[in-house]
C-alpha positions as CSV (number, residue, x, y, z in Angstrom):
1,X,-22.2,55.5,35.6
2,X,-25.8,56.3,37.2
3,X,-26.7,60.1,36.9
4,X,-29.0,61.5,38.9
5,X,-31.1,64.6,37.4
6,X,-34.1,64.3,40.4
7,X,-34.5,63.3,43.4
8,X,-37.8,63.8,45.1
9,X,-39.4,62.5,48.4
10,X,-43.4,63.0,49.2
11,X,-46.3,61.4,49.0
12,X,-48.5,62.3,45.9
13,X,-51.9,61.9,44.8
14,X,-51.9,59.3,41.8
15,X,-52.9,62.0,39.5
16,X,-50.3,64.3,40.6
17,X,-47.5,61.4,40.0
18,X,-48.6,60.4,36.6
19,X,-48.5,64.6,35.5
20,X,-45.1,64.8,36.9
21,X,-43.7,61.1,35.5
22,X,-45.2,62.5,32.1
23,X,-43.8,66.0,32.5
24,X,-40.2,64.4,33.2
25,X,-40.6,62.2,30.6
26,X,-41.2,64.9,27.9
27,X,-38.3,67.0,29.2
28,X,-35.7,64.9,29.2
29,X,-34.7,62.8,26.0
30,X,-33.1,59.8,25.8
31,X,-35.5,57.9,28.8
32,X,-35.3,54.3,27.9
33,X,-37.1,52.6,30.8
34,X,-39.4,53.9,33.3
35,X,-39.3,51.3,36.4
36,X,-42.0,50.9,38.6
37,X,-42.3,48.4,41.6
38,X,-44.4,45.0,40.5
39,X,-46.0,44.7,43.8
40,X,-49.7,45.0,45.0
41,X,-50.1,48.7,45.1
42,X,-47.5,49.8,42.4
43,X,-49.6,47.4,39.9
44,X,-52.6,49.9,40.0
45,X,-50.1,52.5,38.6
46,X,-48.9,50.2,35.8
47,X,-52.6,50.0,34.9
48,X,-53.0,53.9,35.4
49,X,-49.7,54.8,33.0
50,X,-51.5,52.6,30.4
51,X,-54.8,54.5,30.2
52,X,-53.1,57.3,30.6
53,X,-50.7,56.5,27.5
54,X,-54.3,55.6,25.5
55,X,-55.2,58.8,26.3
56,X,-52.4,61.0,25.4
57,X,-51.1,59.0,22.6
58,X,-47.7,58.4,24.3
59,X,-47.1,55.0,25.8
60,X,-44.5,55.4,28.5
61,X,-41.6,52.7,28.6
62,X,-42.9,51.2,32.0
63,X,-40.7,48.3,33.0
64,X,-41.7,45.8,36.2
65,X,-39.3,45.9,38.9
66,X,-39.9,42.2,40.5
67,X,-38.2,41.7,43.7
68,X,-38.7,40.6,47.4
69,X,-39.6,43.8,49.0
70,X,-40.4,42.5,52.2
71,X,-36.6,41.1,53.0
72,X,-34.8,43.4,55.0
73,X,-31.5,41.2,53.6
74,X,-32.1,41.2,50.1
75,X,-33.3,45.1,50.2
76,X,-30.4,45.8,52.0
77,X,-28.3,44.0,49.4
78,X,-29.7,45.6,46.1
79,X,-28.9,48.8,48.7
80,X,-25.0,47.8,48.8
81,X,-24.8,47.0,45.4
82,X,-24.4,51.5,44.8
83,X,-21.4,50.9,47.3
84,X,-18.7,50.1,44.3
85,X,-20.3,53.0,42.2
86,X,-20.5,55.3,44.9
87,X,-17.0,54.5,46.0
88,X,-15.9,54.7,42.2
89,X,-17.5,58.2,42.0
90,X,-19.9,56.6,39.1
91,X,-22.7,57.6,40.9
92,X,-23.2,61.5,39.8
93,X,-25.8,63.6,41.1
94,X,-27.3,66.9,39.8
95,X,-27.0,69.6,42.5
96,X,-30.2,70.6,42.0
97,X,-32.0,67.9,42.6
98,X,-34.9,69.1,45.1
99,X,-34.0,66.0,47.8
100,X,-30.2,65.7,47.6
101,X,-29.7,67.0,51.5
102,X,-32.7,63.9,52.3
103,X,-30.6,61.4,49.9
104,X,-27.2,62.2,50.7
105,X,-28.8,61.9,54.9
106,X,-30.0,58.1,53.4
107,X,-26.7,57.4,52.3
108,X,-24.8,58.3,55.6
109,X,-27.1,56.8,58.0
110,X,-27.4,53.2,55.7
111,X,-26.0,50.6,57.4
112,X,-26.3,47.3,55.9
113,X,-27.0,44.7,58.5
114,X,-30.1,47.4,60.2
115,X,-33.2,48.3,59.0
116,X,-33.6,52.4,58.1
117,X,-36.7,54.1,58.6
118,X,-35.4,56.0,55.9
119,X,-33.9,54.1,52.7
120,X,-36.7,54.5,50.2
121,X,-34.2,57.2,47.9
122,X,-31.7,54.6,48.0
123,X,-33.7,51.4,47.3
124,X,-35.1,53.7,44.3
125,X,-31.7,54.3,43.2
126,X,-30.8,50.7,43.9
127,X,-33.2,49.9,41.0
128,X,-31.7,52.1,38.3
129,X,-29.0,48.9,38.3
130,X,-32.0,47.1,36.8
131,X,-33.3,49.5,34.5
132,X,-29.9,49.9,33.0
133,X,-29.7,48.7,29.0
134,X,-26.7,46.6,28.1
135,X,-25.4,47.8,24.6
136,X,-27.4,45.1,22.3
137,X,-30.4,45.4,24.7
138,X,-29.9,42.0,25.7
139,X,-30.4,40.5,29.5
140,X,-27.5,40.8,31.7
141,X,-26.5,37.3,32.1
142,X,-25.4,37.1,35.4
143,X,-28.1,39.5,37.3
144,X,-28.0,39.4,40.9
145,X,-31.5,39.0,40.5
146,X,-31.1,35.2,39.9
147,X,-32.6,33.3,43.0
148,X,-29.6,30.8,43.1
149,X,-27.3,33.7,43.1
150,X,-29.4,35.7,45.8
151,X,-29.1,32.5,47.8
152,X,-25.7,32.4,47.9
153,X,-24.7,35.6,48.3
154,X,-27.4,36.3,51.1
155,X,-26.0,33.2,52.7
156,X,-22.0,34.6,52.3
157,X,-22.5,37.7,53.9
158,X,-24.0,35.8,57.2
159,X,-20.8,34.0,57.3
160,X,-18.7,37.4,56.9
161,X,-17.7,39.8,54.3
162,X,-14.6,37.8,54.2
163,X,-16.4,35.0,52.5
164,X,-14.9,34.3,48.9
165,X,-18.7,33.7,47.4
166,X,-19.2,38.0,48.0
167,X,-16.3,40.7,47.7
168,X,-18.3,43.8,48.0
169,X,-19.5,44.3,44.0
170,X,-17.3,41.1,42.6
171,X,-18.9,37.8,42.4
172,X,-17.5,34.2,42.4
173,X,-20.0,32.0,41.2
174,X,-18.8,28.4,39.9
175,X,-15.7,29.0,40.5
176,X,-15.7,32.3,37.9
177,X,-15.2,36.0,39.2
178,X,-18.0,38.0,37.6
179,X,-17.3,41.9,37.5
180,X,-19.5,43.6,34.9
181,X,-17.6,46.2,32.9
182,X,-20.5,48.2,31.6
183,X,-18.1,50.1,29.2
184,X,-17.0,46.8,27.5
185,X,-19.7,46.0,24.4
186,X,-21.8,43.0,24.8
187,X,-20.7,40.0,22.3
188,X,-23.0,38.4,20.7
């Protein structure tokens, strides 16, 4: 289950984000990981947080978020993969979250095979499924962030939804139907 508690859209100064990431982070317990986008741009905040950290003693849990950005397919993917959630009614969001009219707008107007002017709510939220902890902490073995798998799927969904490689949130990879059960403990 994702759960939203914010949803803001703006631009910000850099000084303004940090004060609000910090402020949200000292207000709500629990935070595990706080993702921010490893591209050009998003970098220089990685590098601000940590000074920023030095300085107020309190090292946020920054985590990379490594992806291809500038694919409209795989964007659009990581996008779709909220639709089982969403559909599952796993995906709860506070009604006071300042932006929910401007996120719930994304959501209606996405459509996957089209690029959005609008999506950037969406792709954010699309990146909680990689901030997520398994029970033991441990890597999620079968991310959809594997290149091979990417390929593949990318590749199905050109030939039709119908495609046995991708059922909408299910994947068949090797001949083994991978559906992650988040509520199932991780053996080790």
């Amino acid at each position: 289950v994702l759960y939203l508690y914010d949803l803001r859209r703006g631009r910000w100064s850099e000084t303004v984000t940090v004060e609000t990431v910090y402020q949200m982070f000292g207000q709500t317990p629990g935070i595990g990981r706080i993702g921010v986008e490893a591209v050009t741009f998003q970098k220089l905040y990685r590098r601000i947080f940590t000074l920023e950290g030095e300085k107020r003693g309190v090292v946020l849990p920054i985590q990379g978020l490594e992806r291809d950005s500038l694919s409209l397919r795989i964007k659009n993917m990581r996008i779709m993969a909220l639709e089982p959630l969403w559909a599952r009614g796993d995906v709860v969001i506070s009604s006071r979250c300042p932006a929910l009219a401007d996120f719930l707008d994304e959501a209606e107007r996405f459509r996957k095979h089209k690029e959005s002017a609008h999506d950037d709510m969406l792709d954010a939220v699309a990146d909680l499924l990689q901030l997520r902890m398994r029970p033991d902490g441990a890597p999620d073995p079968h991310a959809m962030t594997d290149p091979a798998v990417l390929a593949a799927n990318t590749n199905a969904m050109d030939r039709g939804l119908g495609n046995p490689i991708f059922t909408c949130g299910d994947l068949i990879w090797d001949g083994i139907i991978v559906r992650e059960i988040p509520e199932l403990p991780v053996i080790t």
